Amino acid sequence: MAKVVSLAVLLGLWALIAWLAQSPLLPSPMSVGEMIVADTRSGELPFQMACTLARVAAAFAIAFTLGVAGGYAMGRSKLIDRYADPWLVVLLNLPALVIIIFAYIWIGLNETAAIVAVALNKLPNVIVVTREGARSLDPALDDMAQAFRFTWQSRLRNVVLPQLAPYLAAVSRSGLSIIWKIVLVVELLGRPNGVGFVLGSSFSLFDMTRILSYAISFVALMLAIETFLVQPLERRTNRWRRNAA
Amino acid sequence: MNDVRTAGAATPLEIRIDSKTYVSAEGKPVEVIRDLRLQLDAFSFGALIGPSGCGKTTILHIAAGLDPNFIGERRIPGRGRLGMVFQEPRLLPWRTVADNLRLVLSPDESLDKLDGLIGTLGLGAHLSHYPGELSLGLARRVAIARAFAVRPDFLLLDEPFVSLDVAVAARLREELTTLTQRERVTTLLVTHDLNDAIQLADKLFFLSTRPASVAVEMALPPPRGARSKATIDEIAGEVGARVPAYMPDVART
Ligand SMILES: Nc1ncnc2c1ncn2[C@@H]1O[C@H](COP(=O)(O)OP(=O)(O)O)[C@@H](O)[C@H]1O
Ligand SMILES: [Mg+2]
């Protein structure tokens, strides 16, 4: 309820200031809404959002898979950790923009480069958090699983993943928000479509109505994914904690 | 380490630990066990008795095959199907009691198979609970059910009665006797409680202090599990005479 009121107040303020300013640099909520409806009807907005969303999903999947595998290996093996840690530190400290430029120059101005650049930006964070989780795995439960001859699949599903779940949930949450922001930059710099591309070309035309329409639509989409996909998943994995003593 | 698995069901349990060393927090090696030999006939019940910190849990982990870092040899009975009750219940907190039990069964077995066991241990009303919702006594009973659910021919129990209230512990002792006799399980119980050991076991192993080895071995007259108060007192008296070194200490706890 508080959320709704707060958002309504924000919308009201925006409308008021836009009405006072009467400037094309701050279009009213009405005109932005009209453009969202019109571009949705024409299929333009859904198309651009789908392009961006596909890149977010691909980059997320790659960063998540590699990062969880790498982080798990580093958390479980001191040897691997010792050798891989310097690489990780380098990757952690490379600015997003540098990685994006390198990818475009070395791989080319194509889809692969775009997705690799985004995934590489997210990867070190996934590794660090997963490594933390793997380090905190309870050796007592490992012994239990071994004594009762759990298969490796059963170990993974019933012993390891539930312990990693809070870490993976944290990674997904922060991952989604970091990744989609970087995807917009990647699109702005070197893609012919996607929300980032639209924002870039509207910027050169000073088309504030379009910028606001696309930005707001995409933020809303990401919030929806967070609320209706990530959070319920998190709740499900935490169900057992509900009545824990 | 040398791991030998002998064919045939009626093989005894044999553990030989020439040396077991831990690295202390300061990085120095500490030998906790030296020249320890344990032999237990098939289908019999042995009790390992010693004060806290002498190395009982370490020996049990070695017997279970969970700790390969020792010099010595272990032979395990039968097919070597192990049931284990750890010092703490060690249930998976994110799985219900039913799932904790189901997980040790093979995929083609159903929980119905365990109805008898679940009834005996009084777990029927708690199958849908998560371990965090159980009292320690209940959690221990689930751990015992889990150890039996695998139909072990080799059972290891690490102080299963500690911190249980008297009535629950008494019932658990009875259940343990019934189950191990009915299923013909070779059992090794670790305890620092002499009375538990005398009541349940066929054979007692008293551990020396560090580095631990078996100081005194004592076979008890059958039948186990149903000894009267008088018999227990008599055996305790004999123990006092044969293991004077630290016996008063153990008897007090
Ligand atoms: N992982 C370990 N690292 C170092 N020392 C250990 C470790 N586990 C046990 N110890 C030490 O070995 C000794 C025996 O421990 P334990 O087998 O748990 O004894 P008990 O079960 O008889 O109480 C203790 O002094 C304990 O501090
Ligand atoms: Mg112990």
Short mmCIF file of C-alpha atoms and ligand atoms in Angstrom, two decimals:
data_model
loop_
_atom_site.label_atom_id
_atom_site.label_comp_id
_atom_site.label_asym_id
_atom_site.label_seq_id
_atom_site.Cartn_x
_atom_site.Cartn_y
_atom_site.Cartn_z
CA MET A 1 0.00 0.00 0.00
CA ALA A 2 2.78 2.43 0.99
CA LYS A 3 4.46 1.53 -2.29
CA VAL A 4 1.41 2.53 -4.32
CA VAL A 5 1.00 5.84 -2.47
CA SER A 6 4.67 6.64 -2.83
CA LEU A 7 4.67 5.91 -6.56
CA ALA A 8 1.48 7.95 -7.01
CA VAL A 9 3.09 10.92 -5.25
CA LEU A 10 6.12 10.64 -7.51
CA LEU A 11 3.90 10.55 -10.58
CA GLY A 12 1.95 13.58 -9.31
CA LEU A 13 5.13 15.57 -8.68
CA TRP A 14 6.38 14.74 -12.16
CA ALA A 15 3.09 15.85 -13.72
CA LEU A 16 3.12 19.06 -11.70
CA ILE A 17 6.72 20.00 -12.58
CA ALA A 18 6.18 19.09 -16.25
CA TRP A 19 3.08 21.33 -16.31
CA LEU A 20 5.00 24.19 -14.67
CA ALA A 21 8.04 23.80 -16.92
CA GLN A 22 6.18 23.35 -20.22
CA SER A 23 9.43 22.19 -21.84
CA PRO A 24 10.08 19.41 -24.40
CA LEU A 25 12.96 18.36 -22.11
CA LEU A 26 10.46 17.22 -19.46
CA PRO A 27 7.43 15.65 -21.14
CA SER A 28 4.36 14.99 -19.02
CA PRO A 29 3.51 11.50 -17.76
CA MET A 30 0.54 11.57 -20.14
CA SER A 31 2.62 12.00 -23.29
CA VAL A 32 5.09 9.35 -22.12
CA GLY A 33 2.18 7.00 -21.45
CA GLU A 34 0.77 7.69 -24.89
CA MET A 35 4.07 6.84 -26.53
CA ILE A 36 4.37 3.61 -24.54
CA VAL A 37 0.91 2.59 -25.73
CA ALA A 38 1.57 3.60 -29.34
CA ASP A 39 4.96 1.87 -29.55
CA THR A 40 3.57 -1.23 -27.88
CA ARG A 41 0.78 -1.34 -30.52
CA SER A 42 3.25 -0.91 -33.37
CA GLY A 43 5.42 -3.69 -31.90
CA GLU A 44 8.48 -1.44 -31.69
CA LEU A 45 8.73 -1.35 -27.89
CA PRO A 46 8.20 -5.11 -27.35
CA PHE A 47 10.79 -5.84 -30.06
CA GLN A 48 13.47 -3.62 -28.52
CA MET A 49 12.75 -4.91 -25.03
CA ALA A 50 12.92 -8.51 -26.24
CA CYS A 51 16.34 -7.86 -27.82
CA THR A 52 17.65 -6.46 -24.54
CA LEU A 53 16.01 -9.15 -22.45
CA ALA A 54 17.54 -11.89 -24.60
CA ARG A 55 20.99 -10.40 -24.04
CA VAL A 56 20.36 -10.11 -20.31
CA ALA A 57 19.26 -13.76 -20.18
CA ALA A 58 22.19 -15.05 -22.23
CA ALA A 59 24.80 -13.07 -20.32
CA PHE A 60 23.22 -14.04 -17.01
CA ALA A 61 23.16 -17.73 -17.91
CA ILE A 62 26.81 -17.71 -18.96
CA ALA A 63 28.06 -15.70 -15.98
CA PHE A 64 26.00 -17.78 -13.58
CA THR A 65 27.07 -21.18 -14.93
CA LEU A 66 30.77 -20.38 -15.22
CA GLY A 67 30.81 -18.35 -12.02
CA VAL A 68 29.11 -21.00 -9.89
CA ALA A 69 31.37 -23.75 -11.25
CA GLY A 70 34.49 -21.62 -10.80
CA GLY A 71 33.52 -20.27 -7.42
CA TYR A 72 32.65 -23.74 -6.16
CA ALA A 73 36.00 -25.14 -7.34
CA MET A 74 37.87 -22.25 -5.71
CA GLY A 75 35.94 -22.59 -2.48
CA ARG A 76 36.59 -26.32 -2.24
CA SER A 77 40.21 -26.52 -3.40
CA LYS A 78 42.93 -24.39 -1.85
CA LEU A 79 45.22 -25.16 -4.79
CA ILE A 80 42.78 -23.91 -7.43
CA ASP A 81 42.03 -20.90 -5.26
CA ARG A 82 45.69 -19.97 -4.99
CA TYR A 83 46.23 -20.06 -8.75
CA ALA A 84 42.94 -18.53 -9.85
CA ASP A 85 42.70 -15.78 -7.27
CA PRO A 86 45.08 -13.30 -8.99
CA TRP A 87 43.05 -13.58 -12.21
CA LEU A 88 39.93 -12.95 -10.23
CA VAL A 89 41.40 -9.83 -8.64
CA VAL A 90 42.36 -8.47 -12.07
CA LEU A 91 38.89 -9.17 -13.46
CA LEU A 92 37.23 -7.63 -10.40
CA ASN A 93 39.14 -4.40 -10.90
CA LEU A 94 38.67 -4.02 -14.66
CA PRO A 95 36.14 -1.22 -15.28
CA ALA A 96 33.04 -2.37 -17.16
CA LEU A 97 33.74 0.03 -19.98
CA VAL A 98 37.25 -1.37 -20.54
CA ILE A 99 35.92 -4.92 -20.84
CA ILE A 100 33.23 -3.78 -23.28
CA ILE A 101 35.71 -1.92 -25.50
CA PHE A 102 38.17 -4.85 -25.51
CA ALA A 103 35.40 -7.28 -26.43
CA TYR A 104 34.18 -5.13 -29.33
CA ILE A 105 37.71 -4.58 -30.64
CA TRP A 106 38.93 -8.16 -30.31
CA ILE A 107 35.76 -10.10 -31.10
CA GLY A 108 34.11 -7.57 -33.39
CA LEU A 109 30.99 -5.45 -33.27
CA ASN A 110 28.68 -8.43 -32.97
CA GLU A 111 26.29 -10.22 -30.67
CA THR A 112 28.95 -12.59 -29.27
CA ALA A 113 31.13 -9.70 -28.20
CA ALA A 114 28.19 -7.95 -26.56
CA ILE A 115 27.18 -10.97 -24.52
CA VAL A 116 30.75 -11.96 -23.63
CA ALA A 117 31.42 -8.42 -22.43
CA VAL A 118 28.39 -8.40 -20.15
CA ALA A 119 29.03 -11.91 -18.84
CA LEU A 120 32.67 -11.08 -18.08
CA ASN A 121 31.57 -8.04 -16.14
CA LYS A 122 29.30 -10.09 -13.93
CA LEU A 123 31.49 -13.22 -13.68
CA PRO A 124 33.91 -12.18 -10.89
CA ASN A 125 31.06 -11.23 -8.60
CA VAL A 126 29.38 -14.61 -9.10
CA ILE A 127 32.69 -16.35 -8.42
CA VAL A 128 33.41 -14.40 -5.24
CA VAL A 129 29.97 -14.98 -3.73
CA THR A 130 29.83 -18.67 -4.69
CA ARG A 131 33.32 -19.22 -3.33
CA GLU A 132 32.18 -17.74 -0.04
CA GLY A 133 29.26 -20.15 -0.04
CA ALA A 134 31.41 -23.16 -0.94
CA ARG A 135 33.81 -22.32 1.88
CA SER A 136 31.00 -22.32 4.37
CA LEU A 137 29.73 -25.80 3.40
CA ASP A 138 29.38 -27.95 6.49
CA PRO A 139 31.94 -30.80 6.45
CA ALA A 140 29.80 -32.70 8.96
CA LEU A 141 27.05 -33.03 6.35
CA ASP A 142 29.62 -34.19 3.79
CA ASP A 143 30.61 -36.98 6.18
CA MET A 144 26.98 -37.86 6.67
CA ALA A 145 26.38 -38.05 2.92
CA GLN A 146 29.45 -40.22 2.49
CA ALA A 147 28.54 -42.56 5.35
CA PHE A 148 25.08 -43.09 3.85
CA ARG A 149 26.48 -43.45 0.33
CA PHE A 150 24.60 -40.62 -1.30
CA THR A 151 25.13 -40.55 -5.05
CA TRP A 152 26.85 -37.40 -6.33
CA GLN A 153 23.57 -36.21 -7.82
CA SER A 154 21.83 -36.62 -4.50
CA ARG A 155 24.68 -34.86 -2.72
CA LEU A 156 24.47 -31.94 -5.09
CA ARG A 157 20.69 -31.66 -4.85
CA ASN A 158 20.18 -32.35 -1.16
CA VAL A 159 23.41 -31.36 0.56
CA VAL A 160 25.35 -28.80 -1.51
CA LEU A 161 22.74 -26.71 -3.33
CA PRO A 162 20.53 -26.04 -0.29
CA GLN A 163 23.60 -24.67 1.51
CA LEU A 164 24.57 -22.55 -1.50
CA ALA A 165 21.00 -21.36 -2.09
CA PRO A 166 21.20 -18.12 -0.08
CA TYR A 167 24.43 -17.21 -1.90
CA LEU A 168 22.99 -18.05 -5.31
CA ALA A 169 19.87 -16.05 -4.51
CA ALA A 170 22.00 -13.02 -3.59
CA VAL A 171 23.95 -13.44 -6.82
CA SER A 172 20.76 -13.62 -8.90
CA ARG A 173 19.30 -10.52 -7.33
CA SER A 174 22.34 -8.31 -7.66
CA GLY A 175 23.21 -10.09 -10.89
CA LEU A 176 20.04 -9.16 -12.66
CA SER A 177 20.26 -5.50 -11.77
CA ILE A 178 23.96 -5.18 -12.64
CA ILE A 179 23.62 -7.11 -15.88
CA TRP A 180 20.74 -5.20 -17.37
CA LYS A 181 22.45 -1.90 -16.68
CA ILE A 182 25.61 -3.07 -18.45
CA VAL A 183 23.59 -4.51 -21.34
CA LEU A 184 22.20 -1.02 -22.02
CA VAL A 185 25.74 0.39 -22.23
CA VAL A 186 26.85 -2.43 -24.54
CA GLU A 187 23.86 -1.76 -26.78
CA LEU A 188 24.50 1.95 -26.81
CA LEU A 189 28.11 1.39 -27.89
CA GLY A 190 27.74 -1.24 -30.56
CA ARG A 191 24.36 -2.79 -31.29
CA PRO A 192 21.73 -1.84 -33.89
CA ASN A 193 18.79 -2.70 -31.62
CA GLY A 194 17.70 -3.06 -28.00
CA VAL A 195 16.63 -0.54 -25.39
CA GLY A 196 20.19 0.77 -25.02
CA PHE A 197 20.35 1.47 -28.76
CA VAL A 198 17.02 3.34 -28.67
CA LEU A 199 18.20 5.40 -25.70
CA GLY A 200 21.40 6.27 -27.57
CA SER A 201 19.70 7.39 -30.77
CA SER A 202 16.99 9.30 -28.86
CA PHE A 203 19.73 11.04 -26.88
CA SER A 204 21.27 12.41 -30.08
CA LEU A 205 17.82 13.71 -31.07
CA PHE A 206 17.06 15.04 -27.58
CA ASP A 207 13.85 12.98 -27.73
CA MET A 208 13.07 12.91 -24.02
CA THR A 209 9.63 11.38 -24.45
CA ARG A 210 11.11 8.33 -26.14
CA ILE A 211 13.96 8.06 -23.62
CA LEU A 212 11.54 8.12 -20.69
CA SER A 213 9.10 5.70 -22.37
CA TYR A 214 11.71 3.06 -23.02
CA ALA A 215 13.59 3.52 -19.76
CA ILE A 216 10.44 3.31 -17.66
CA SER A 217 9.12 0.30 -19.56
CA PHE A 218 12.36 -1.60 -19.11
CA VAL A 219 12.73 -0.76 -15.42
CA ALA A 220 9.15 -1.95 -14.93
CA LEU A 221 9.94 -5.20 -16.73
CA MET A 222 13.01 -5.86 -14.59
CA LEU A 223 11.06 -5.08 -11.41
CA ALA A 224 8.36 -7.51 -12.54
CA ILE A 225 10.93 -10.25 -13.12
CA GLU A 226 12.45 -9.58 -9.70
CA THR A 227 9.06 -9.62 -7.97
CA PHE A 228 7.39 -12.49 -9.79
CA LEU A 229 10.34 -14.76 -10.54
CA VAL A 230 13.36 -14.15 -8.30
CA GLN A 231 11.55 -13.47 -5.03
CA PRO A 232 9.14 -16.43 -5.16
CA LEU A 233 12.10 -18.68 -5.95
CA GLU A 234 13.94 -17.32 -2.96
CA ARG A 235 10.91 -17.86 -0.74
CA ARG A 236 10.62 -21.43 -1.91
CA THR A 237 14.24 -22.29 -1.13
CA ASN A 238 13.87 -20.71 2.32
CA ARG A 239 10.66 -22.51 3.22
CA TRP A 240 12.39 -24.85 5.66
CA ARG A 241 13.59 -21.92 7.79
CA ARG A 242 10.05 -20.79 8.53
CA ASN A 243 9.59 -22.59 11.84
CA ALA A 244 13.18 -23.39 12.60
CA ALA A 245 14.07 -23.12 16.25
CA MET B 1 45.64 -46.93 5.23
CA ASN B 2 44.61 -50.34 4.09
CA ASP B 3 41.00 -51.13 3.46
CA VAL B 4 39.98 -54.76 3.31
CA ARG B 5 36.46 -55.93 2.60
CA THR B 6 35.90 -59.58 3.28
CA ALA B 7 33.17 -61.56 1.57
CA GLY B 8 30.57 -63.43 3.60
CA ALA B 9 28.11 -62.12 6.14
CA ALA B 10 29.60 -63.42 9.36
CA THR B 11 32.93 -61.60 9.23
CA PRO B 12 34.05 -59.75 12.33
CA LEU B 13 34.82 -56.08 12.58
CA GLU B 14 38.52 -55.46 12.91
CA ILE B 15 40.17 -52.11 13.31
CA ARG B 16 43.88 -51.64 13.72
CA ILE B 17 45.18 -48.12 14.18
CA ASP B 18 48.96 -48.05 14.48
CA SER B 19 48.91 -44.29 14.63
CA LYS B 20 46.50 -41.42 14.16
CA THR B 21 47.77 -37.87 14.26
CA TYR B 22 45.95 -34.56 14.16
CA VAL B 23 47.57 -31.23 13.47
CA SER B 24 46.94 -28.90 16.38
CA ALA B 25 45.84 -25.28 16.00
CA GLU B 26 49.48 -24.24 16.41
CA GLY B 27 50.43 -26.50 13.50
CA LYS B 28 52.09 -29.16 15.65
CA PRO B 29 51.25 -32.85 15.09
CA VAL B 30 49.47 -34.49 18.02
CA GLU B 31 49.23 -38.27 18.14
CA VAL B 32 45.81 -39.08 19.57
CA ILE B 33 45.79 -42.86 18.94
CA ARG B 34 48.62 -45.39 18.98
CA ASP B 35 48.60 -49.19 18.61
CA LEU B 36 44.89 -49.58 18.98
CA ARG B 37 43.28 -52.90 18.12
CA LEU B 38 39.58 -53.60 18.09
CA GLN B 39 37.95 -56.88 17.18
CA LEU B 40 34.25 -57.50 17.38
CA ASP B 41 32.47 -60.74 16.43
CA ALA B 42 29.82 -60.61 13.74
CA PHE B 43 26.34 -59.74 15.06
CA SER B 44 27.66 -58.73 18.45
CA PHE B 45 27.50 -55.41 20.26
CA GLY B 46 30.68 -53.68 21.37
CA ALA B 47 31.00 -50.60 23.53
CA LEU B 48 33.93 -48.23 23.40
CA ILE B 49 34.35 -46.42 26.71
CA GLY B 50 36.61 -43.55 27.55
CA PRO B 51 36.59 -40.02 28.88
CA SER B 52 35.71 -37.05 26.71
CA GLY B 53 38.42 -36.05 24.28
CA CYS B 54 40.28 -39.37 24.34
CA GLY B 55 39.57 -40.16 20.69
CA LYS B 56 36.32 -42.14 20.57
CA THR B 57 34.74 -40.13 17.76
CA THR B 58 38.00 -40.31 15.83
CA ILE B 59 37.99 -44.11 16.06
CA LEU B 60 34.37 -44.26 14.92
CA HIS B 61 35.08 -42.06 11.90
CA ILE B 62 37.98 -44.32 10.97
CA ALA B 63 35.78 -47.40 11.41
CA ALA B 64 33.18 -45.76 9.16
CA GLY B 65 35.76 -45.16 6.46
CA LEU B 66 35.26 -41.40 6.68
CA ASP B 67 38.83 -40.65 7.72
CA PRO B 68 41.55 -42.17 5.52
CA ASN B 69 44.35 -40.26 7.28
CA PHE B 70 45.66 -42.88 9.66
CA ILE B 71 48.22 -45.66 9.67
CA GLY B 72 46.58 -49.05 10.05
CA GLU B 73 43.88 -51.25 8.62
CA ARG B 74 40.15 -51.80 8.84
CA ARG B 75 38.03 -54.81 8.00
CA ILE B 76 34.33 -54.31 8.04
CA PRO B 77 31.62 -56.92 8.48
CA GLY B 78 29.32 -58.36 5.86
CA ARG B 79 28.56 -56.36 2.76
CA GLY B 80 29.81 -53.37 4.66
CA ARG B 81 26.45 -51.62 4.56
CA LEU B 82 26.94 -48.93 7.17
CA GLY B 83 24.40 -47.27 9.43
CA MET B 84 25.75 -44.42 11.47
CA VAL B 85 24.48 -42.22 14.26
CA PHE B 86 26.80 -39.25 14.61
CA GLN B 87 27.42 -37.45 17.88
CA GLU B 88 24.94 -34.79 16.72
CA PRO B 89 21.85 -35.81 14.71
CA ARG B 90 23.24 -34.40 11.44
CA LEU B 91 19.91 -34.29 9.65
CA LEU B 92 19.50 -32.13 6.57
CA PRO B 93 17.71 -29.05 7.98
CA TRP B 94 16.12 -28.22 4.61
CA ARG B 95 14.48 -31.62 4.23
CA THR B 96 11.53 -32.94 6.20
CA VAL B 97 11.89 -35.91 8.51
CA ALA B 98 10.28 -38.10 5.84
CA ASP B 99 12.70 -36.86 3.18
CA ASN B 100 15.70 -37.25 5.49
CA LEU B 101 14.74 -40.91 5.84
CA ARG B 102 13.80 -41.38 2.18
CA LEU B 103 17.17 -40.04 1.05
CA VAL B 104 19.10 -42.99 2.45
CA LEU B 105 16.84 -45.53 0.74
CA SER B 106 17.45 -46.67 -2.79
CA PRO B 107 15.21 -44.96 -5.35
CA ASP B 108 12.95 -47.98 -5.82
CA GLU B 109 12.17 -48.29 -2.11
CA SER B 110 9.28 -46.41 -0.51
CA LEU B 111 8.93 -44.98 2.96
CA ASP B 112 6.20 -47.55 3.69
CA LYS B 113 9.00 -50.03 4.17
CA LEU B 114 9.96 -48.09 7.29
CA ASP B 115 6.51 -48.08 8.89
CA GLY B 116 7.60 -50.48 11.63
CA LEU B 117 10.73 -48.52 12.42
CA ILE B 118 8.88 -45.20 12.39
CA GLY B 119 6.28 -46.63 14.74
CA THR B 120 8.85 -48.09 17.14
CA LEU B 121 10.68 -44.80 17.36
CA GLY B 122 7.49 -42.76 17.66
CA LEU B 123 8.12 -40.62 14.59
CA GLY B 124 4.77 -41.08 12.86
CA ALA B 125 3.42 -37.67 13.86
CA HIS B 126 6.58 -35.84 12.85
CA LEU B 127 7.22 -37.03 9.30
CA SER B 128 6.27 -33.71 7.72
CA HIS B 129 8.31 -31.60 10.17
CA TYR B 130 11.64 -30.01 9.41
CA PRO B 131 14.52 -30.90 11.77
CA GLY B 132 14.55 -27.34 13.15
CA GLU B 133 11.09 -27.96 14.55
CA LEU B 134 12.12 -31.06 16.53
CA SER B 135 13.43 -31.42 20.06
CA LEU B 136 16.94 -32.84 20.37
CA GLY B 137 15.52 -36.14 21.59
CA LEU B 138 13.27 -36.44 18.55
CA ALA B 139 16.05 -35.45 16.18
CA ARG B 140 18.25 -38.17 17.66
CA ARG B 141 15.47 -40.69 17.15
CA VAL B 142 15.24 -39.64 13.50
CA ALA B 143 19.00 -40.12 13.22
CA ILE B 144 18.64 -43.60 14.70
CA ALA B 145 15.77 -44.39 12.33
CA ARG B 146 17.91 -43.21 9.42
CA ALA B 147 20.78 -45.46 10.49
CA PHE B 148 18.43 -48.45 10.63
CA ALA B 149 16.59 -47.56 7.44
CA VAL B 150 19.57 -48.64 5.33
CA ARG B 151 19.31 -52.17 6.87
CA PRO B 152 22.91 -51.98 7.98
CA ASP B 153 25.00 -54.98 8.80
CA PHE B 154 27.36 -52.65 10.55
CA LEU B 155 26.17 -49.93 12.92
CA LEU B 156 28.20 -47.17 14.54
CA LEU B 157 26.70 -45.08 17.34
CA ASP B 158 28.40 -42.02 18.80
CA GLU B 159 27.04 -41.20 22.25
CA PRO B 160 23.41 -41.48 21.13
CA PHE B 161 21.96 -40.96 24.62
CA VAL B 162 23.77 -37.80 25.68
CA SER B 163 21.51 -34.94 26.77
CA LEU B 164 18.33 -36.96 26.40
CA ASP B 165 15.93 -37.07 29.31
CA VAL B 166 16.05 -40.25 31.35
CA ALA B 167 12.79 -41.76 30.15
CA VAL B 168 13.55 -41.20 26.47
CA ALA B 169 17.06 -42.61 26.87
CA ALA B 170 15.68 -45.71 28.61
CA ARG B 171 13.19 -46.30 25.79
CA LEU B 172 15.88 -45.75 23.17
CA ARG B 173 18.12 -48.33 24.86
CA GLU B 174 15.35 -50.90 24.73
CA GLU B 175 14.61 -50.11 21.11
CA LEU B 176 18.26 -50.35 20.23
CA THR B 177 18.54 -53.80 21.81
CA THR B 178 15.43 -55.04 20.01
CA LEU B 179 16.45 -53.65 16.64
CA THR B 180 20.07 -54.84 16.71
CA GLN B 181 19.04 -58.33 17.81
CA ARG B 182 16.23 -58.67 15.31
CA GLU B 183 18.24 -57.38 12.37
CA ARG B 184 21.50 -59.09 13.40
CA VAL B 185 23.63 -55.99 13.21
CA THR B 186 27.26 -55.78 14.27
CA THR B 187 27.26 -52.68 16.43
CA LEU B 188 29.89 -50.45 17.94
CA LEU B 189 28.64 -47.95 20.52
CA VAL B 190 30.76 -45.09 21.74
CA THR B 191 29.96 -43.81 25.20
CA HIS B 192 31.48 -42.31 28.29
CA ASP B 193 28.69 -43.80 30.38
CA LEU B 194 29.64 -47.11 31.95
CA ASN B 195 26.07 -48.05 32.81
CA ASP B 196 24.92 -47.70 29.19
CA ALA B 197 27.80 -49.84 28.05
CA ILE B 198 27.19 -52.59 30.60
CA GLN B 199 23.50 -52.70 29.88
CA LEU B 200 23.76 -52.91 26.10
CA ALA B 201 27.00 -54.60 25.09
CA ASP B 202 28.53 -58.04 24.67
CA LYS B 203 32.01 -56.68 24.90
CA LEU B 204 33.56 -53.59 26.49
CA PHE B 205 36.66 -51.80 25.28
CA PHE B 206 38.21 -49.35 27.74
CA LEU B 207 40.45 -46.76 26.19
CA SER B 208 43.65 -45.46 27.76
CA THR B 209 44.44 -41.78 27.82
CA ARG B 210 46.41 -40.10 25.05
CA PRO B 211 47.69 -41.56 22.87
CA ALA B 212 44.63 -43.79 23.10
CA SER B 213 44.72 -47.55 22.80
CA VAL B 214 42.55 -50.32 24.23
CA ALA B 215 43.64 -50.62 27.86
CA VAL B 216 41.25 -53.35 28.93
CA GLU B 217 38.88 -55.57 26.98
CA MET B 218 36.05 -57.33 28.76
CA ALA B 219 33.52 -59.85 27.46
CA LEU B 220 30.18 -59.79 29.30
CA PRO B 221 27.93 -62.79 29.95
CA PRO B 222 24.83 -63.01 27.73
CA PRO B 223 22.10 -62.02 27.31
CA ARG B 224 22.75 -58.39 26.59
CA GLY B 225 20.07 -55.74 26.80
CA ALA B 226 18.12 -57.46 29.56
CA ARG B 227 20.53 -57.37 32.45
CA SER B 228 19.09 -56.82 35.91
CA LYS B 229 20.18 -54.03 38.21
CA ALA B 230 22.03 -56.60 40.35
CA THR B 231 23.95 -57.99 37.36
CA ILE B 232 24.86 -54.50 36.21
CA ASP B 233 26.16 -53.58 39.66
CA GLU B 234 28.15 -56.79 39.81
CA ILE B 235 29.75 -56.12 36.41
CA ALA B 236 30.45 -52.53 37.44
CA GLY B 237 32.24 -53.86 40.49
CA GLU B 238 34.36 -56.12 38.34
CA VAL B 239 35.14 -53.19 36.03
CA GLY B 240 36.26 -51.16 39.03
CA ALA B 241 38.65 -53.92 39.97
CA ARG B 242 40.06 -54.47 36.48
CA VAL B 243 40.26 -50.92 35.19
CA PRO B 244 41.33 -48.97 38.25
CA ALA B 245 43.35 -46.35 36.41
CA TYR B 246 40.53 -44.07 35.38
CA MET B 247 37.43 -46.05 36.17
CA PRO B 248 36.22 -43.95 39.11
CA ASP B 249 36.39 -41.01 36.74
CA VAL B 250 34.21 -42.63 34.12
CA ALA B 251 31.74 -44.02 36.60
CA ARG B 252 31.10 -40.55 37.98
CA THR B 253 29.99 -39.04 34.67
N1 LIG C 1 39.86 -32.26 13.26
C1 LIG C 1 40.64 -32.21 14.35
N2 LIG C 1 41.78 -31.48 14.35
C2 LIG C 1 42.56 -31.43 15.44
N3 LIG C 1 42.32 -32.09 16.57
C3 LIG C 1 41.21 -32.85 16.64
C4 LIG C 1 40.31 -32.95 15.53
N4 LIG C 1 39.28 -33.77 15.87
C5 LIG C 1 39.55 -34.16 17.13
N5 LIG C 1 40.68 -33.60 17.60
C6 LIG C 1 41.28 -33.85 18.92
O1 LIG C 1 41.49 -35.23 19.08
C7 LIG C 1 41.11 -35.64 20.38
C8 LIG C 1 40.06 -36.73 20.28
O2 LIG C 1 38.86 -36.18 19.81
P1 LIG C 1 37.53 -37.03 19.69
O3 LIG C 1 37.80 -38.25 18.88
O4 LIG C 1 36.44 -36.15 19.24
O5 LIG C 1 37.31 -37.44 21.22
P2 LIG C 1 36.01 -38.03 21.95
O6 LIG C 1 35.02 -38.41 20.92
O7 LIG C 1 36.53 -39.21 22.72
O8 LIG C 1 35.51 -36.98 22.87
C9 LIG C 1 40.62 -34.42 21.11
O9 LIG C 1 41.65 -33.95 21.94
C10 LIG C 1 40.33 -33.43 20.02
O10 LIG C 1 40.61 -32.11 20.47
MG MG C 2 33.12 -37.69 20.65
#
